[in-house]
GROMACS .gro file of C-alpha atoms in nm:
model
  237
    1MET     CA    1   0.047   0.016  -0.003
    2LEU     CA    2   0.341   0.215   0.084
    3LYS     CA    3   0.429   0.151  -0.259
    4ARG     CA    4   0.133   0.275  -0.436
    5ARG     CA    5   0.022   0.581  -0.225
    6SER     CA    6   0.452   0.701  -0.301
    7PHE     CA    7   0.367   0.624  -0.675
    8ILE     CA    8   0.032   0.780  -0.665
    9ALA     CA    9   0.217   1.093  -0.501
   10LEU     CA   10   0.525   1.106  -0.780
   11ALA     CA   11   0.243   1.114  -1.012
   12LEU     CA   12   0.061   1.404  -0.920
   13ALA     CA   13   0.384   1.585  -0.821
   14LEU     CA   14   0.470   1.525  -1.202
   15ALA     CA   15   0.192   1.612  -1.346
   16GLY     CA   16   0.279   2.008  -1.342
   17CYS     CA   17   0.587   1.885  -1.555
   18ALA     CA   18   0.402   1.758  -1.807
   19THR     CA   19   0.473   1.925  -2.177
   20PRO     CA   20   0.217   2.204  -2.214
   21PRO     CA   21   0.031   2.225  -2.476
   22VAL     CA   22   0.064   2.453  -2.774
   23SER     CA   23  -0.130   2.780  -2.742
   24THR     CA   24  -0.346   2.883  -2.959
   25VAL     CA   25  -0.446   3.216  -3.065
   26PRO     CA   26  -0.829   3.338  -2.948
   27LEU     CA   27  -1.080   3.323  -3.190
   28ALA     CA   28  -1.317   3.597  -3.284
   29SER     CA   29  -1.609   3.604  -3.088
   30TRP     CA   30  -1.912   3.462  -3.122
   31GLU     CA   31  -2.220   3.642  -3.120
   32ALA     CA   32  -2.493   3.513  -2.938
   33LEU     CA   33  -2.815   3.403  -3.127
   34GLN     CA   34  -3.040   3.648  -3.139
   35VAL     CA   35  -3.412   3.571  -3.237
   36GLN     CA   36  -3.530   3.597  -3.612
   37ALA     CA   37  -3.877   3.644  -3.809
   38GLY     CA   38  -4.071   3.330  -3.791
   39GLU     CA   39  -3.900   3.185  -3.445
   40GLN     CA   40  -4.038   3.124  -3.136
   41PRO     CA   41  -3.730   3.127  -2.810
   42LEU     CA   42  -3.704   2.904  -2.539
   43GLY     CA   43  -3.637   2.993  -2.162
   44ILE     CA   44  -3.398   2.701  -1.972
   45ASP     CA   45  -3.460   2.531  -1.684
   46LYS     CA   46  -3.108   2.536  -1.533
   47GLN     CA   47  -3.242   2.341  -1.222
   48ALA     CA   48  -3.315   2.057  -1.448
   49SER     CA   49  -3.014   2.098  -1.661
   50LYS     CA   50  -2.742   1.912  -1.635
   51LEU     CA   51  -2.328   1.877  -1.803
   52ARG     CA   52  -2.110   1.613  -1.688
   53ALA     CA   53  -1.739   1.474  -1.862
   54TYR     CA   54  -1.589   1.142  -1.779
   55ILE     CA   55  -1.212   1.144  -1.808
   56PHE     CA   56  -1.041   0.810  -1.770
   57SER     CA   57  -0.689   0.697  -1.673
   58ALA     CA   58  -0.473   0.522  -1.882
   59GLY     CA   59  -0.149   0.375  -1.997
   60ALA     CA   60  -0.032   0.024  -1.781
   61ALA     CA   61  -0.022   0.125  -1.488
   62ALA     CA   62  -0.430   0.278  -1.518
   63ARG     CA   63  -0.508   0.044  -1.209
   64LEU     CA   64  -0.288   0.364  -0.992
   65GLY     CA   65  -0.439   0.649  -1.115
   66HIS     CA   66  -0.775   0.730  -1.122
   67ASN     CA   67  -1.101   0.840  -1.314
   68HIS     CA   68  -1.274   1.209  -1.279
   69VAL     CA   69  -1.601   1.325  -1.392
   70LEU     CA   70  -1.696   1.701  -1.429
   71SER     CA   71  -2.004   1.840  -1.378
   72ALA     CA   72  -2.184   2.108  -1.388
   73THR     CA   73  -2.531   2.301  -1.399
   74ASP     CA   74  -2.458   2.675  -1.427
   75PHE     CA   75  -2.375   2.735  -1.790
   76ASP     CA   76  -2.604   2.984  -2.010
   77ALA     CA   77  -2.813   2.791  -2.286
   78ARG     CA   78  -2.984   2.988  -2.602
   79ALA     CA   79  -3.270   2.791  -2.839
   80PHE     CA   80  -3.520   2.910  -3.064
   81LEU     CA   81  -3.761   2.687  -3.234
   82GLY     CA   82  -3.824   2.742  -3.623
   83GLU     CA   83  -4.151   2.823  -3.852
   84THR     CA   84  -4.073   2.455  -3.944
   85GLY     CA   85  -4.046   2.316  -3.590
   86LEU     CA   86  -3.712   2.097  -3.491
   87SER     CA   87  -3.534   2.097  -3.813
   88SER     CA   88  -3.511   2.408  -3.797
   89ALA     CA   89  -3.431   2.487  -3.470
   90ARG     CA   90  -3.134   2.716  -3.320
   91LEU     CA   91  -2.935   2.613  -2.996
   92GLN     CA   92  -2.605   2.743  -2.796
   93MET     CA   93  -2.442   2.677  -2.553
   94ASP     CA   94  -2.185   2.863  -2.305
   95LEU     CA   95  -1.998   2.706  -1.996
   96GLN     CA   96  -1.829   2.910  -1.838
   97LEU     CA   97  -1.462   2.687  -1.735
   98ASP     CA   98  -1.386   2.798  -1.403
   99LYS     CA   99  -1.764   2.671  -1.253
  100LEU     CA  100  -1.694   2.364  -1.351
  101LEU     CA  101  -1.788   2.019  -1.017
  102VAL     CA  102  -1.467   1.855  -1.033
  103ASP     CA  103  -1.520   1.503  -0.856
  104ASP     CA  104  -1.797   1.585  -0.663
  105PRO     CA  105  -1.844   1.308  -0.419
  106THR     CA  106  -2.271   1.254  -0.380
  107LEU     CA  107  -2.183   1.245  -0.794
  108ARG     CA  108  -1.896   0.973  -0.782
  109ALA     CA  109  -2.123   0.752  -0.567
  110GLU     CA  110  -2.412   0.794  -0.747
  111LEU     CA  111  -2.173   0.651  -1.053
  112GLY     CA  112  -2.092   0.367  -0.852
  113GLY     CA  113  -1.857   0.141  -1.046
  114ALA     CA  114  -1.452   0.307  -1.104
  115PHE     CA  115  -1.587   0.610  -1.011
  116ALA     CA  116  -1.791   0.509  -0.636
  117LYS     CA  117  -1.448   0.523  -0.469
  118PRO     CA  118  -1.397   0.863  -0.261
  119LEU     CA  119  -1.077   1.115  -0.292
  120ASP     CA  120  -0.930   1.386  -0.093
  121ALA     CA  121  -1.001   1.744  -0.092
  122ASP     CA  122  -0.645   1.741  -0.145
  123ALA     CA  123  -0.632   1.496  -0.452
  124ILE     CA  124  -0.930   1.716  -0.612
  125GLN     CA  125  -0.781   2.064  -0.583
  126GLY     CA  126  -0.511   1.887  -0.792
  127THR     CA  127  -0.678   1.759  -1.027
  128ARG     CA  128  -0.874   2.097  -1.058
  129ALA     CA  129  -0.588   2.277  -1.046
  130ASN     CA  130  -0.442   2.100  -1.336
  131MET     CA  131  -0.707   2.027  -1.558
  132LEU     CA  132  -0.750   2.428  -1.590
  133GLY     CA  133  -0.440   2.571  -1.471
  134GLU     CA  134  -0.138   2.676  -1.804
  135ARG     CA  135  -0.034   2.308  -1.836
  136GLY     CA  136  -0.383   2.176  -1.853
  137LEU     CA  137  -0.719   2.448  -2.069
  138GLN     CA  138  -0.562   2.735  -1.929
  139ALA     CA  139  -0.926   2.910  -1.865
  140THR     CA  140  -0.823   3.206  -1.813
  141VAL     CA  141  -0.742   3.219  -2.154
  142TYR     CA  142  -1.013   3.050  -2.304
  143PRO     CA  143  -1.292   3.050  -2.044
  144LEU     CA  144  -1.594   2.885  -2.218
  145LEU     CA  145  -1.655   2.551  -2.365
  146ARG     CA  146  -1.876   2.664  -2.633
  147LEU     CA  147  -2.104   2.442  -2.823
  148ARG     CA  148  -2.421   2.544  -3.134
  149SER     CA  149  -2.622   2.400  -3.377
  150VAL     CA  150  -2.507   2.367  -3.769
  151LYS     CA  151  -2.776   2.112  -3.882
  152LEU     CA  152  -3.039   1.944  -3.772
  153VAL     CA  153  -3.185   1.641  -3.975
  154GLY     CA  154  -3.474   1.425  -3.818
  155GLU     CA  155  -3.773   1.435  -3.647
  156ALA     CA  156  -3.846   1.374  -3.213
  157PRO     CA  157  -3.787   1.196  -3.050
  158ARG     CA  158  -3.414   1.174  -3.256
  159LEU     CA  159  -3.268   1.393  -3.455
  160ALA     CA  160  -2.869   1.387  -3.586
  161ALA     CA  161  -2.714   1.750  -3.516
  162LEU     CA  162  -2.398   1.882  -3.676
  163VAL     CA  163  -2.310   2.120  -3.419
  164GLU     CA  164  -1.960   2.355  -3.371
  165ILE     CA  165  -1.751   2.293  -3.026
  166GLU     CA  166  -1.548   2.587  -2.929
  167LEU     CA  167  -1.282   2.447  -2.674
  168HIS     CA  168  -0.913   2.599  -2.598
  169GLY     CA  169  -0.937   2.849  -2.882
  170GLN     CA  170  -0.996   2.592  -3.122
  171ARG     CA  171  -1.350   2.474  -3.302
  172ARG     CA  172  -1.459   2.183  -3.491
  173GLN     CA  173  -1.760   2.065  -3.576
  174GLN     CA  174  -1.934   1.661  -3.559
  175TRP     CA  175  -2.244   1.489  -3.542
  176LEU     CA  176  -2.408   1.381  -3.213
  177VAL     CA  177  -2.748   1.248  -3.165
  178LEU     CA  178  -2.994   1.425  -2.997
  179ARG     CA  179  -3.304   1.274  -2.763
  180VAL     CA  180  -3.581   1.521  -2.702
  181ASN     CA  181  -3.872   1.516  -2.554
  182GLU     CA  182  -4.172   1.676  -2.615
  183GLN     CA  183  -4.406   1.773  -2.306
  184GLU     CA  184  -4.667   2.012  -2.318
  185ARG     CA  185  -4.518   2.345  -2.325
  186ARG     CA  186  -4.137   2.212  -2.224
  187LEU     CA  187  -3.873   2.053  -2.408
  188THR     CA  188  -3.622   1.803  -2.310
  189VAL     CA  189  -3.265   1.768  -2.545
  190SER     CA  190  -3.010   1.558  -2.412
  191GLY     CA  191  -2.715   1.413  -2.635
  192SER     CA  192  -2.352   1.276  -2.597
  193LEU     CA  193  -2.041   1.332  -2.733
  194VAL     CA  194  -1.654   1.193  -2.756
  195LEU     CA  195  -1.424   1.529  -2.776
  196ARG     CA  196  -1.028   1.412  -2.809
  197GLN     CA  197  -0.817   1.655  -2.650
  198THR     CA  198  -0.548   1.678  -2.911
  199ASP     CA  199  -0.789   1.756  -3.156
  200PHE     CA  200  -0.821   2.098  -2.984
  201GLY     CA  201  -0.414   2.184  -2.919
  202LEU     CA  202  -0.406   2.011  -2.591
  203GLN     CA  203  -0.193   1.736  -2.468
  204PRO     CA  204  -0.344   1.414  -2.203
  205PHE     CA  205  -0.092   1.429  -1.953
  206SER     CA  206   0.155   1.161  -1.972
  207LEU     CA  207   0.412   1.038  -1.687
  208LEU     CA  208   0.703   0.794  -1.792
  209GLY     CA  209   0.682   0.716  -2.105
  210GLY     CA  210   0.278   0.648  -2.103
  211LEU     CA  211   0.290   0.408  -1.833
  212LEU     CA  212   0.037   0.615  -1.663
  213ALA     CA  213  -0.169   0.861  -1.850
  214VAL     CA  214  -0.497   1.027  -1.902
  215SER     CA  215  -0.677   0.931  -2.239
  216ASP     CA  216  -0.749   1.136  -2.521
  217GLU     CA  217  -1.120   1.085  -2.500
  218ILE     CA  218  -1.327   1.249  -2.367
  219VAL     CA  219  -1.696   1.169  -2.249
  220VAL     CA  220  -1.921   1.409  -2.246
  221GLU     CA  221  -2.315   1.394  -2.180
  222PHE     CA  222  -2.600   1.691  -2.139
  223GLU     CA  223  -2.913   1.706  -2.108
  224ILE     CA  224  -3.090   2.116  -2.123
  225ALA     CA  225  -3.455   2.149  -2.003
  226LEU     CA  226  -3.599   2.382  -2.261
  227VAL     CA  227  -3.955   2.607  -2.172
  228LYS     CA  228  -4.144   2.782  -2.431
  229PRO     CA  229  -4.174   3.165  -2.358
  230ASN     CA  230  -4.564   3.114  -2.199
  231ALA     CA  231  -4.396   2.872  -1.960
  232ALA     CA  232  -4.041   3.067  -1.895
  233ALA     CA  233  -4.195   3.159  -1.574
  234ALA     CA  234  -4.180   2.850  -1.341
  235ALA     CA  235  -3.836   2.802  -1.486
  236THR     CA  236  -3.531   2.929  -1.265
  237GLY     CA  237  -3.298   3.045  -1.521
   0.00000   0.00000   0.00000
């Protein structure tokens, strides 16, 4: 046990010495979506909305590392229904990276499995500092994770969405599947996607030639609760 703890302590200490990612020039900001003729704006119920990201340990010594879960409910979303309904809808979601919760104990217990083991406060703070700092997401320079729809195909309850994602000063487009649940004046839109850190100029943590590492792939799940105007007063957002 002592040997294992020493190895993990060494890994955490050296994490700050990992090769920093290639810096990129901040992009011109997206303009916030504005309602257009024939569109119906939707509000967001933040208490019923959530985002989670799962980061996995990798390498031959992966069992000595930890999987991590990031979570957020305090993010902004704008959505508009077009005249033809969901097929012409537009959506934009902005998340302030410094509002991410790292390894929330309640959430880890809820997830169970490889996430069930609790982490102490020092380990959580160290993970957060490395993740948001200069050798990670550089959140002071690139404070937002942004996603906006480019094209929607299909009909509820399943749609294919081409989305544009902005992270760490770079933008990429990819397709994902959306699930839509419509009840009266409420829409719940959920989906999941895989982000590859290297696609956005980030270098996943790696130690001792990859013996202990963080997987390049991050799984992101989100659920956005949207309400139509005359029901917006009931939402907390």
